[in-house]
Amino acid sequence: MGFDIGGWEVLVIILVGVFIFGPDRLPKAISDGVKMLRQVRQMARNATGDLSKELGTDIQLEDLHPKTFLRKHLLSEEDEAALRKPLQGIYDDVRGVADQVKRDAQDAAAAAKNVGKDAVAPVTAPTPQPAVRASWDDVT
């Protein structure tokens, strides 16, 4: 877990700390903040350790996000595949159409480059794609 703090931000934080706590109490406030951060991290480690013992599986702190937790610890691979199956066909169809459009655009760009040159490449019309019809049975 990293913070993206630059030099100016650190300088502003230090100046604000000096104004709030004063130069005499600032070092103590910083050490108290570091101690508190260590205690919070230790509490998080203890909580994940206790949860791992209770569930009988290895749990990391990142796994406590609800979506990650469900996917990793409650759903089997077969269950996850069954949930994804209805949308996979639609995804494949859309992906195929997108790839065809990309190829057609590249062919048109290449043909446009050759306009005015001696060898003109023949321009072919894009092949019509059949309409994709999804029914309720495909989704469920």
XYZ file of C-alpha atoms in Angstrom:
140
model
C 0.000 0.000 0.000
C 1.917 3.018 -1.189
C 1.102 6.674 -1.134
C 1.910 8.771 -4.159
C 3.231 11.831 -2.324
C 5.742 14.166 -3.900
C 8.269 16.487 -2.304
C 5.965 19.501 -2.160
C 3.224 17.525 -0.443
C 5.677 16.298 2.226
C 6.865 19.860 2.787
C 3.280 21.117 3.186
C 2.462 18.283 5.619
C 5.538 19.104 7.716
C 4.669 22.825 7.777
C 1.069 22.102 8.773
C 2.347 19.766 11.505
C 4.699 22.461 12.825
C 1.850 24.990 12.904
C -0.603 22.607 14.594
C 1.662 20.861 17.111
C 4.526 23.323 17.368
C 8.188 22.466 16.911
C 8.467 21.011 20.437
C 5.614 18.481 20.247
C 5.939 17.523 16.547
C 8.441 14.639 17.038
C 6.218 13.095 19.750
C 3.142 13.436 17.521
C 4.962 11.719 14.649
C 6.114 8.839 16.880
C 2.582 8.449 18.287
C 1.193 8.339 14.748
C 3.703 5.666 13.700
C 2.868 3.598 16.813
C -0.847 3.871 16.046
C -0.269 2.783 12.444
C 1.713 -0.255 13.635
C -1.075 -1.174 16.065
C -3.723 -0.920 13.327
C -1.660 -3.137 11.033
C -1.165 -5.687 13.817
C -4.900 -5.692 14.545
C -5.612 -6.307 10.843
C -3.125 -9.204 10.781
C -4.703 -10.705 13.902
C -8.209 -10.356 12.449
C -7.245 -12.081 9.190
C -5.442 -14.818 11.153
C -8.511 -15.430 13.326
C -10.776 -15.454 10.289
C -8.459 -17.894 8.508
C -8.568 -20.247 11.517
C -12.355 -20.061 11.726
C -12.931 -20.706 8.029
C -10.140 -23.236 7.670
C -8.558 -21.484 4.698
C -5.755 -19.011 4.115
C -7.085 -15.452 3.922
C -5.029 -12.397 3.038
C -5.991 -8.823 3.831
C -6.755 -8.191 0.138
C -9.209 -11.103 0.193
C -11.524 -9.283 2.580
C -13.052 -7.274 -0.269
C -16.523 -8.839 -0.615
C -16.259 -9.685 -4.332
C -12.802 -11.206 -3.965
C -13.862 -13.124 -0.863
C -16.904 -14.659 -2.569
C -15.000 -15.564 -5.716
C -12.031 -17.081 -3.908
C -13.592 -18.819 -0.929
C -17.259 -19.538 -1.585
C -17.562 -20.227 -5.312
C -15.921 -23.208 -6.915
C -14.381 -22.884 -10.359
C -17.381 -24.719 -11.826
C -19.805 -22.289 -10.171
C -17.876 -19.315 -11.496
C -17.796 -20.826 -15.001
C -21.552 -21.460 -14.831
C -22.152 -17.829 -13.892
C -19.995 -16.580 -16.771
C -21.316 -18.976 -19.447
C -24.441 -17.034 -20.515
C -22.459 -13.887 -21.230
C -19.471 -15.595 -22.854
C -21.306 -16.217 -26.149
C -22.408 -12.608 -26.372
C -18.870 -11.469 -25.567
C -17.435 -13.703 -28.295
C -19.934 -12.365 -30.861
C -19.186 -8.739 -29.998
C -15.456 -9.447 -30.062
C -15.761 -11.026 -33.535
C -17.687 -8.057 -34.898
C -15.188 -5.613 -33.372
C -12.275 -7.510 -34.931
C -14.011 -7.484 -38.327
C -14.639 -3.728 -38.091
C -10.981 -3.199 -37.191
C -9.828 -5.262 -40.185
C -12.206 -3.363 -42.481
C -10.897 -0.030 -41.181
C -7.305 -1.140 -41.738
C -8.144 -2.271 -45.270
C -9.823 1.076 -45.978
C -6.811 2.965 -44.605
C -4.457 0.911 -46.771
C -6.661 1.499 -49.817
C -6.733 5.230 -49.088
C -2.926 5.291 -48.990
C -2.739 3.646 -52.397
C -5.087 6.142 -54.063
C -3.104 8.133 -56.584
C -0.332 5.562 -56.902
C 0.176 3.415 -59.970
C -1.016 0.186 -58.417
C -4.441 0.679 -56.938
C -5.599 -2.119 -54.683
C -9.137 -3.291 -55.281
C -11.549 -2.238 -52.607
C -13.874 -4.968 -51.497
C -17.125 -4.344 -49.767
C -17.298 -5.669 -46.236
C -19.130 -8.943 -45.946
C -22.422 -8.545 -44.151
C -22.545 -10.255 -40.771
C -25.652 -12.163 -39.747
C -27.695 -10.432 -37.090
C -27.194 -11.878 -33.646
C -30.461 -12.701 -32.027
C -30.404 -13.513 -28.340
C -33.390 -15.032 -26.682
C -34.228 -15.319 -23.013
C -33.179 -18.984 -23.143
C -29.659 -17.997 -24.221
C -29.212 -15.798 -21.189
C -30.667 -18.110 -18.547
